[in-house]
XYZ file of C-alpha atoms in Angstrom:
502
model
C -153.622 -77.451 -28.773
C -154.137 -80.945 -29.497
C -155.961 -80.222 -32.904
C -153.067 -78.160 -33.961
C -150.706 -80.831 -33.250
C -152.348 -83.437 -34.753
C -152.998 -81.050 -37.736
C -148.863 -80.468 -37.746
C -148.879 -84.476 -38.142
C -150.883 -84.923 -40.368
C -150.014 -82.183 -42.925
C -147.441 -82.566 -45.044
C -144.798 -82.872 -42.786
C -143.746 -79.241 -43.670
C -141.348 -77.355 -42.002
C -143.308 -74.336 -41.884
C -146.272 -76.279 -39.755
C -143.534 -77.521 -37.279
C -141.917 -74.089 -36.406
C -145.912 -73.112 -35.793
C -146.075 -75.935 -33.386
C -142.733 -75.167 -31.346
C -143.918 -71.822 -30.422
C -146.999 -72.809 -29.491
C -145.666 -75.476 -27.094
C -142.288 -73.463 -25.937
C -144.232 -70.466 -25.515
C -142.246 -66.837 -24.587
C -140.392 -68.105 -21.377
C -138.172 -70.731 -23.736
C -137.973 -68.411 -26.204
C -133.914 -69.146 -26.478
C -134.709 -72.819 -26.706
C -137.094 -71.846 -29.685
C -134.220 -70.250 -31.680
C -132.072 -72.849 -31.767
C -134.323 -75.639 -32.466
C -136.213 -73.260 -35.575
C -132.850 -72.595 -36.556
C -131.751 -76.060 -36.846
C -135.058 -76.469 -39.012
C -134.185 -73.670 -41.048
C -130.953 -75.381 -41.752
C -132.209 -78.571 -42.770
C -135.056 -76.848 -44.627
C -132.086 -75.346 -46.735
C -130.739 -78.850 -47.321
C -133.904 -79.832 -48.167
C -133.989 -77.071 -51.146
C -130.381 -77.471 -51.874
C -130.763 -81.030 -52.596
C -133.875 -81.344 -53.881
C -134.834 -78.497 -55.703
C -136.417 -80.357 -58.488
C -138.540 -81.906 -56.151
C -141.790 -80.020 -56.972
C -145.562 -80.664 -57.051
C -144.699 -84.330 -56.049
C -142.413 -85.419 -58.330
C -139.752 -87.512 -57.024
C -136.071 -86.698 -56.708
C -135.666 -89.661 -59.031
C -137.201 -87.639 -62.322
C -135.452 -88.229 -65.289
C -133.931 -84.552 -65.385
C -132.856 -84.879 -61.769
C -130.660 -88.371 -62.453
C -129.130 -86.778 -65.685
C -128.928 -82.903 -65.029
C -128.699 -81.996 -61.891
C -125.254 -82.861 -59.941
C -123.676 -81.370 -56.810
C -123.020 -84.354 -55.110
C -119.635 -85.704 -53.698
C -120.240 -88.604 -55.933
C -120.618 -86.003 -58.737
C -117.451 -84.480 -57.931
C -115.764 -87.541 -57.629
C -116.727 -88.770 -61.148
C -116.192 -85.018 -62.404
C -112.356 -85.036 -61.371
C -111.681 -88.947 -62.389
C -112.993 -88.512 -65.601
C -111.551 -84.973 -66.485
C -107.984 -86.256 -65.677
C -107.289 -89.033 -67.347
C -108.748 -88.513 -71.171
C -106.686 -88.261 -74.191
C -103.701 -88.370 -72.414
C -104.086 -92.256 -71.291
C -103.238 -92.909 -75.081
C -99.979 -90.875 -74.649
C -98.539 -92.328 -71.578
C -97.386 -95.300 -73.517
C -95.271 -93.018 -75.608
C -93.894 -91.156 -72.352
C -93.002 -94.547 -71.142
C -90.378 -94.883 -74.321
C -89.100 -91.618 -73.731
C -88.366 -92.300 -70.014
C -88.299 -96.194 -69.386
C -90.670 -97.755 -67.417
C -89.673 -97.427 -63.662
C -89.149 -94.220 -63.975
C -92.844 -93.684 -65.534
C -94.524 -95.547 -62.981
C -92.745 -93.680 -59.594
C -93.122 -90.571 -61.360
C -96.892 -91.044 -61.560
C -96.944 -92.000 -58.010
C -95.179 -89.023 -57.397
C -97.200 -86.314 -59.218
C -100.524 -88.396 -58.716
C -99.649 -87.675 -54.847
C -98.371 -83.696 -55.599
C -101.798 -83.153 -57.649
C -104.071 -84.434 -54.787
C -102.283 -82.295 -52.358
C -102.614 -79.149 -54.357
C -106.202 -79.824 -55.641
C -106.329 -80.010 -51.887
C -105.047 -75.919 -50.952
C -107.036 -74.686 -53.919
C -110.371 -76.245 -52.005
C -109.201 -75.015 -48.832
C -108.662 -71.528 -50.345
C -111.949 -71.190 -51.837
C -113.930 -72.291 -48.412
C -111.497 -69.407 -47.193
C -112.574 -67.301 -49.904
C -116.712 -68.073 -49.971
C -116.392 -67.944 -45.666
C -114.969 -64.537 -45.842
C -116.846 -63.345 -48.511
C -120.358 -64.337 -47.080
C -119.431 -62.801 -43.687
C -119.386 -59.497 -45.792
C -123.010 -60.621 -47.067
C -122.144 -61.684 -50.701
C -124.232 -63.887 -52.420
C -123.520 -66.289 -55.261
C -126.510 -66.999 -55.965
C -126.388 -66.763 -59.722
C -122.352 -66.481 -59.581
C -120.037 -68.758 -60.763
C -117.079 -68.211 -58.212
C -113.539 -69.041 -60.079
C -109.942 -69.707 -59.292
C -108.716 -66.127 -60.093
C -111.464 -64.365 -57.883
C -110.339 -66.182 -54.537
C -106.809 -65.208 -55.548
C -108.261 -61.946 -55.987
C -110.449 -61.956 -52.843
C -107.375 -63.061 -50.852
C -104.343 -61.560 -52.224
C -105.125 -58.735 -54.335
C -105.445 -58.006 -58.549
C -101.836 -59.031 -59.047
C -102.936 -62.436 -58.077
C -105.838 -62.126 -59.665
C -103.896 -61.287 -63.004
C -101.678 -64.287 -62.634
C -104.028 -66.609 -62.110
C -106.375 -65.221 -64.693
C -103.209 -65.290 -67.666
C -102.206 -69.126 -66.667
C -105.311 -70.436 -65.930
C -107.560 -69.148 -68.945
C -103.934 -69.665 -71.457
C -104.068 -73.642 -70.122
C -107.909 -74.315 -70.442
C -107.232 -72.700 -74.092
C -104.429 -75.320 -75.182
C -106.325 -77.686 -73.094
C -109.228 -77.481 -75.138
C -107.024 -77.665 -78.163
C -105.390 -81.012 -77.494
C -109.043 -82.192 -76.825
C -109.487 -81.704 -80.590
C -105.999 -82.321 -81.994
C -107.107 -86.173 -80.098
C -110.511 -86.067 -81.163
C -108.948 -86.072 -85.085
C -106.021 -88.372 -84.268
C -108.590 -90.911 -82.950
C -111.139 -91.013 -85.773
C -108.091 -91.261 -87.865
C -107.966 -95.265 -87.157
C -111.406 -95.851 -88.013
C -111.976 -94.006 -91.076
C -108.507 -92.470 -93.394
C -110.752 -91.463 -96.047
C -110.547 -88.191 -94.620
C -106.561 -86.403 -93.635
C -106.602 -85.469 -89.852
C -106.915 -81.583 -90.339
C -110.286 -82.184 -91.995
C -111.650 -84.385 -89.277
C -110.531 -81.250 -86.841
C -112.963 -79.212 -89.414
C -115.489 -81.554 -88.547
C -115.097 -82.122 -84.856
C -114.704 -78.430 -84.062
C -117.969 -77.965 -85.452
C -119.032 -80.779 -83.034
C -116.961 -79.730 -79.840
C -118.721 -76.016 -79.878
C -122.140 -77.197 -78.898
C -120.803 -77.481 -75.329
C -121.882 -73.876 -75.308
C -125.528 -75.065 -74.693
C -124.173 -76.891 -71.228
C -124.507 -74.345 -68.458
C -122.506 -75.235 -65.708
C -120.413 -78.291 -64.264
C -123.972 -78.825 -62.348
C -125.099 -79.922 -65.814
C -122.550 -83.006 -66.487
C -124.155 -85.731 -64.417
C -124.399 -87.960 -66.731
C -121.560 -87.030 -68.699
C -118.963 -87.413 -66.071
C -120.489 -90.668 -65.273
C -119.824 -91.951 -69.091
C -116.844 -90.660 -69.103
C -114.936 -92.433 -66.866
C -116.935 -95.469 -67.842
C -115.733 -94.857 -71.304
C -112.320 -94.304 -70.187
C -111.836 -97.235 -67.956
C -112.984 -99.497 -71.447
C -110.122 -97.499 -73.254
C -107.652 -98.071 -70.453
C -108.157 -101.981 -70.376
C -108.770 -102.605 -73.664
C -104.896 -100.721 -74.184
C -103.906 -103.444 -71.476
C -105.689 -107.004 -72.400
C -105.006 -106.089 -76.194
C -101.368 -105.072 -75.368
C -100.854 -108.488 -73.524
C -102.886 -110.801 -76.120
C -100.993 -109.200 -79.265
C -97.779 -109.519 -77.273
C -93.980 -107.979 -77.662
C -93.556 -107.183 -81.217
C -90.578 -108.777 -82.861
C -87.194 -107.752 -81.841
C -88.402 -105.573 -79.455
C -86.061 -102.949 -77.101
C -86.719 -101.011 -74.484
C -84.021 -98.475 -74.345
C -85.576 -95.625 -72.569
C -84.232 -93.594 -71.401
C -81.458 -92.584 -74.179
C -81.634 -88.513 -74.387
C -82.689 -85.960 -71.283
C -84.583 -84.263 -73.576
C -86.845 -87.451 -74.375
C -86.492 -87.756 -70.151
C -87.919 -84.652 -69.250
C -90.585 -84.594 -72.142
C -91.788 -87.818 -70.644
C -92.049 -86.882 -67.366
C -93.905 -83.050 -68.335
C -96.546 -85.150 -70.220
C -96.884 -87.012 -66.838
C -96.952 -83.833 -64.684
C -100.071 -83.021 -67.138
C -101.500 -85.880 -66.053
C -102.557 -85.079 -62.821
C -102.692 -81.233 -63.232
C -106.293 -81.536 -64.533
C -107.226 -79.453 -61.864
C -107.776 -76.194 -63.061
C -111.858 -76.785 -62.886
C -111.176 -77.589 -59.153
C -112.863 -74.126 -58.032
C -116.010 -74.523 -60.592
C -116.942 -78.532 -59.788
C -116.616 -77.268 -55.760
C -118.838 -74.679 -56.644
C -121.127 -76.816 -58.421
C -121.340 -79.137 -55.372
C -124.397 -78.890 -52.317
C -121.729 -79.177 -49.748
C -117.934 -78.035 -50.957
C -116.378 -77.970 -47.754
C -116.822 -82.185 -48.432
C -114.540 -81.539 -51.451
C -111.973 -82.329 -49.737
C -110.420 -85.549 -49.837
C -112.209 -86.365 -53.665
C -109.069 -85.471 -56.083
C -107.200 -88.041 -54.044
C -110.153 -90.927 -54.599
C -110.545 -89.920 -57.845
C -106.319 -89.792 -58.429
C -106.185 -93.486 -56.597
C -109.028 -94.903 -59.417
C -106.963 -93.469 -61.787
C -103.701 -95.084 -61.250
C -105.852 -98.375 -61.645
C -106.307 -97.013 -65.382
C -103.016 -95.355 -66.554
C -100.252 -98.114 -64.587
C -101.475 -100.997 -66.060
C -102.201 -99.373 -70.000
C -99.184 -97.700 -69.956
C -96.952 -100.111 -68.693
C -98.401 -102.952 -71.112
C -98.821 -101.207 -74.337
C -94.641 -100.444 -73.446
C -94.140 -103.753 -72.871
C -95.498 -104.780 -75.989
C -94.169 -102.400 -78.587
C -91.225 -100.408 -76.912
C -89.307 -98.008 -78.742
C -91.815 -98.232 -81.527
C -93.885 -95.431 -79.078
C -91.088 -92.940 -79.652
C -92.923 -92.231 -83.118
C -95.993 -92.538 -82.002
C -97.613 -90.921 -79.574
C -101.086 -92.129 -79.778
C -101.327 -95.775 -78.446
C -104.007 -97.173 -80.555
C -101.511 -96.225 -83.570
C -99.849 -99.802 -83.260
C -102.800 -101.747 -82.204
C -104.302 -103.962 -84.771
C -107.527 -102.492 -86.218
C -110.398 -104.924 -84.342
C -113.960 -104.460 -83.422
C -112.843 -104.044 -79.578
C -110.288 -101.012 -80.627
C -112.404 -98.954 -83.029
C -115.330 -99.192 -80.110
C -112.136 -97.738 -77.933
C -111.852 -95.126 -80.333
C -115.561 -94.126 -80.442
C -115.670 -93.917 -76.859
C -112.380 -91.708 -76.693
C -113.973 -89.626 -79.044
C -117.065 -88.805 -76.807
C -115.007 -88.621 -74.191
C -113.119 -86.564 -75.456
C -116.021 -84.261 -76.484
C -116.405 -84.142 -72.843
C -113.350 -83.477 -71.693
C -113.609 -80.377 -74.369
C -116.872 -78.840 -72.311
C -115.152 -79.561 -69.353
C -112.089 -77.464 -70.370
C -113.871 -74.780 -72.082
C -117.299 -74.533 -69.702
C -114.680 -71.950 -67.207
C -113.609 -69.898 -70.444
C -117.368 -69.674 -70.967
C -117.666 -68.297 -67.456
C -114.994 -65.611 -68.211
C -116.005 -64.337 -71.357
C -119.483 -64.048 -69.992
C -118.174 -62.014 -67.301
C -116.361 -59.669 -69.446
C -119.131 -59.150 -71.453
C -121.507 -58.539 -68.689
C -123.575 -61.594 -69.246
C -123.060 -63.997 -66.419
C -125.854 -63.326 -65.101
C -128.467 -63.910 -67.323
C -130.744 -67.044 -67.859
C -131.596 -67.725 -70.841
C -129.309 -70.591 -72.314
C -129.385 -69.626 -75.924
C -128.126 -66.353 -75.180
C -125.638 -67.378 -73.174
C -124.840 -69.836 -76.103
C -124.807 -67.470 -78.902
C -122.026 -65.032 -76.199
C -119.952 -68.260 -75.722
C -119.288 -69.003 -79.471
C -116.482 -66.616 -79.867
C -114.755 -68.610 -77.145
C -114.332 -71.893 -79.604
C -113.088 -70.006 -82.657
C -109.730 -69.914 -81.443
C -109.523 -73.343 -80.106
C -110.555 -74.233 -83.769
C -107.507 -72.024 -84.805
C -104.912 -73.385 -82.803
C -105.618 -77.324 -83.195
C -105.179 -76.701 -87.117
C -102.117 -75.087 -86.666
C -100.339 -77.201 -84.110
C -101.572 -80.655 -84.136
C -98.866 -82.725 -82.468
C -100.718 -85.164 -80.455
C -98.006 -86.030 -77.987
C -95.460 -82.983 -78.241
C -98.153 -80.141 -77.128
C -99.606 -82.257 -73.697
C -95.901 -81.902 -72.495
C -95.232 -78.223 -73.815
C -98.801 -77.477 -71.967
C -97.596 -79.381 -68.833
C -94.411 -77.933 -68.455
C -95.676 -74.466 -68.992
C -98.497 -73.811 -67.799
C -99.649 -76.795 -65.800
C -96.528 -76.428 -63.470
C -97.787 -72.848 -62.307
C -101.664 -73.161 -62.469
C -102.038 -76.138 -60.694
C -98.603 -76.546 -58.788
C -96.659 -73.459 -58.152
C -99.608 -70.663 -57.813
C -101.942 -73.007 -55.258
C -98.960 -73.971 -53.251
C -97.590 -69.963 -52.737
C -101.361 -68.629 -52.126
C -101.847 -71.013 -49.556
C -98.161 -69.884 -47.577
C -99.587 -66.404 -48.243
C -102.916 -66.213 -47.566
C -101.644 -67.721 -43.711
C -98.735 -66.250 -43.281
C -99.883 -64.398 -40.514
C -100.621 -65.812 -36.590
C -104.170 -64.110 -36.823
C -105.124 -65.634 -39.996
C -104.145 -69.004 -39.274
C -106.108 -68.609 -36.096
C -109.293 -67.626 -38.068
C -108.232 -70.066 -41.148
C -111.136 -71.680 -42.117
C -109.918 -74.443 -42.422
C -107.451 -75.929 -40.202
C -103.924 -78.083 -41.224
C -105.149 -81.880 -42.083
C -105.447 -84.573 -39.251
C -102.132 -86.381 -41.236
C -100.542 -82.722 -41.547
C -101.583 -80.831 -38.512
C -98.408 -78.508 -37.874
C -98.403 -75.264 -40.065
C -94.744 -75.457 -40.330
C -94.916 -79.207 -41.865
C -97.443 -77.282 -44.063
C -95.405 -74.490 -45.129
C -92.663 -77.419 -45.655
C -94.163 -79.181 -48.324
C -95.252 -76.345 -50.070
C -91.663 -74.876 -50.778
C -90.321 -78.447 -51.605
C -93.419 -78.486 -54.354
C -92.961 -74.369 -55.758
C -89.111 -76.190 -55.728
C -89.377 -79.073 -57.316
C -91.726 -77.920 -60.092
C -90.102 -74.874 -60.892
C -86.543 -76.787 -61.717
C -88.016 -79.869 -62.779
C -90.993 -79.268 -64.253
C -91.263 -75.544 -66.018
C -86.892 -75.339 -65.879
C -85.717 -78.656 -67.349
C -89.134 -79.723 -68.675
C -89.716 -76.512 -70.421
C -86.288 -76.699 -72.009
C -87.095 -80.827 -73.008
C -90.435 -80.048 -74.431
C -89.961 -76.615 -76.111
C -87.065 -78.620 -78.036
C -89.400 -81.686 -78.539
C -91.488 -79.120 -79.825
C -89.840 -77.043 -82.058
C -88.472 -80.366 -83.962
C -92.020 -81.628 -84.644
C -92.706 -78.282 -86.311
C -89.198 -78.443 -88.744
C -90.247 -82.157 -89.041
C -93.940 -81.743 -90.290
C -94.909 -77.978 -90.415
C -97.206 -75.924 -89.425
C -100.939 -77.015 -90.648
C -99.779 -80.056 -91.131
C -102.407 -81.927 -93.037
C -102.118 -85.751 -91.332
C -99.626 -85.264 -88.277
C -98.314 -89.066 -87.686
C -99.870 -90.766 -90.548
C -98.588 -93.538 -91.958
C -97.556 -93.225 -95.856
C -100.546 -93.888 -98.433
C -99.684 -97.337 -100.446
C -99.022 -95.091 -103.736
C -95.739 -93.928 -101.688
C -95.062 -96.997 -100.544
C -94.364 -98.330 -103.887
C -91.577 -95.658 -105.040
């Protein structure tokens, strides 16, 4: 006995070694007490593999491929949601600003910052719901990618399924648009040589080799960059805003027309609906029932970004912004804005994977190939999925006009509306909130409080945001297209000297 144990010590420290041990010592009398302590090794020897599954033949967890591939941490999440909500649209904030004055753009991020974090917070709660029941029925996910519309499925049935599926997939598509509409507007300020619709040639080219990226496991490193690159952006828009100071005879008149109100405040509702990949970077994550509380972290950082850009570059240049609705249009051209621009830009190619990676996922499931894993194939079935992103950011490429149009929408039932009326139905029985999975919030912890602040939200976004901010930003809309056109060949961009002289 004592040459086993020492053997047990001086192994590797294996799990395997230990459980041989325990029996040895418990022997058949404690054989209850042996279950639960194997069990509890069993569970940590999951952990183990769950967390360090690149951990093989002695390499450390600290292996280049580990740091920079594979992510499923909280802190993964958290730089996954930070960075994937504020992109492009931190250069359009300004310009919502002019439409809607400044007080009323800084509660109203508050507001919808706060309404965001709440509903990012039903959709986590509905897929531990969803994955608890599913797994009781013996379901495994192994090499599954679980998505929004299956737990609506799972939990109320196809027509839920079908809703979800329509607004959902629809939004990622025009949200992967914008990412190149703003990918073409940005390079615009560092090189003119080329009209905006070309660079979109170019950067679609650029943007569809996010079909090599497998999974929101796989953007470590990118989410990490991203928000670094994004917090640069955001206080270089500030410091430069401040140093250049108010242009002359400067007024801030905002806000003079409801439609200009409402537009405003949609592109701000977009803001912080970026949630859409909620489901896919839980799934991605060791431990999603942690997911909880992230959005809200990551929606707190962001205010530190968008307040103090927003509110400055306002300051500065007023009701210049109302014609244009990229920020770093009326910035002088400086070494410190066109690195800005170049970080935007890969952010932006970012925030394009991060978009399009769950349209990948749904294309590969209609075609059957989900499952497979090889990369390139996957790749060359993903393709198709980018052509009409391509399409659409050639056709419309109003920078400012389409984030609202998109918010207003789409993003007021995908990531609003729909979470917030699952939630009331997947518990509106006694029995189900009983076996909820999880249970109401320590700040929350009545079901009726619950059910309270879910109507006010399927309320208040449904007349505000898709009623009066559909009406604003359709209109916005719709006079950008008379204005410019369809295809339009430089959207925004200042006349060439030639013109100047007539």
């Amino acid at each position: 006995m004592q040459k086993k144990l020492e053997a047990g010590k001086n192994g590797c420290g294996g799990i395997q070694q230990l459980k041989k041990v325990l029996k040895l010592i418990l022997g058949e009398g404690e054989a209850m007490a042996e279950e639960a302590i194997v069990a509890n090794l069993n569970e940590a020897e999951a952990g183990e593999h769950e967390e360090k599954d690149e951990e093989k033949g002695g390499h450390s967890i600290f292996s280049v491929k580990s740091i920079l591939w594979h992510g499923g941490s909280v802190y993964d999440a958290w730089f996954s949601c930070a960075s994937n909500q504020v992109a492009q649209v931190l250069l359009t904030l300004p310009y919502s600003f002019s439409q809607m004055g400044m007080l009323s753009g800084i509660i109203l991020q508050i507001f919808y910052g706060v309404l965001g974090s709440w509903t990012a917070y039903l959709i986590s709660v509905l897929y531990i719901e969803y994955r608890n029941r599913k797994e009781k029925e013996n379901v495994s996910f192994k090499n599954h990618v679980i998505q929004w519309f299956e737990v609506l499925d799972g939990l109320l049935g196809p027509y839920w399924k079908a809703v979800g599926l329509a607004f959902n997939c629809t939004f990622l598509l025009f949200g992967s648009v914008i990412q190149l509409i703003a990918c073409a507007s940005n390079i615009y300020y560092i090189n003119d040589k080329l009209d905006k619709r070309t660079w979109t040639y170019i950067f679609g080219a650029c943007c569809a080799t996010t079909v090599f990226i497998p999974s929101f496991h796989n953007y470590r490193i990118w989410s990490f960059l991203g928000l670094g690159m994004t917090t640069y952006t955001a206080w270089y828009l500030t410091i430069a805003s401040i140093v250049h100071g108010q242009v002359e005879g400067v007024t801030h008149q905002g806000p003079t027309k409801l439609v200009l109100y409402f537009t405003g405040a949609t592109n701000i509702l977009y803001t912080f609906g970026g949630h859409a990949v909620t489901v896919e970077i839980m799934h991605a994550m060791w431990k999603p029932q942690k997911f909880k509380s992230i959005y809200l972290l990551a929606t707190l950082f962001v205010f530190t970004l968008t307040i103090p850009s927003a509110t400055a570059v306002y300051w500065a240049f007023g009701d210049q912004l109302l014609n244009h609705s990229n920020a770093f249009s009326l910035l002088p051209r400086s070494g410190w804005r066109d690195v800005a621009v170049i970080l935007m830009l890969i952010h932006q190619f970012i925030t394009f994977g991060f978009a399009c990676t769950p349209l990948y996922f749904v294309w590969e499931k209609v075609l059957g190939m989900h499952d497979t894993k090889s990369i390139c194939l996957r790749a060359v079935c993903r393709l198709p999925v980018v052509v009409p992103i391509w399409f659409l950011a050639i056709i419309f490429p109003f920078f400012g006009p389409i984030n609202s149009a998109v918010g207003s929408l789409l993003v007021s039932f995908t990531v609003y509306i729909i979470p917030a009326l699952a939630h009331m139905l997947t518990y509106k029985s006694a029995s189900a909130r009983q076996n909820a999975a999880e249970k109401p919030p320590f700040f929350l912890p009545s079901w009726t409080a619950i059910y309270a602040v879910n109507t006010f939200i399927v309320i208040w976004v449904f007349v505000v945001g898709f009623g009066l901010g559909g009406w604003a930003s359709m209109t916005n809309f719709i006079k950008q297209v008379d204005t410019f056109g369809l295809f339009a060949k430089c959207y925004q961009c200042p006349p060439s000297p030639s013109l100047k002289h007539h």
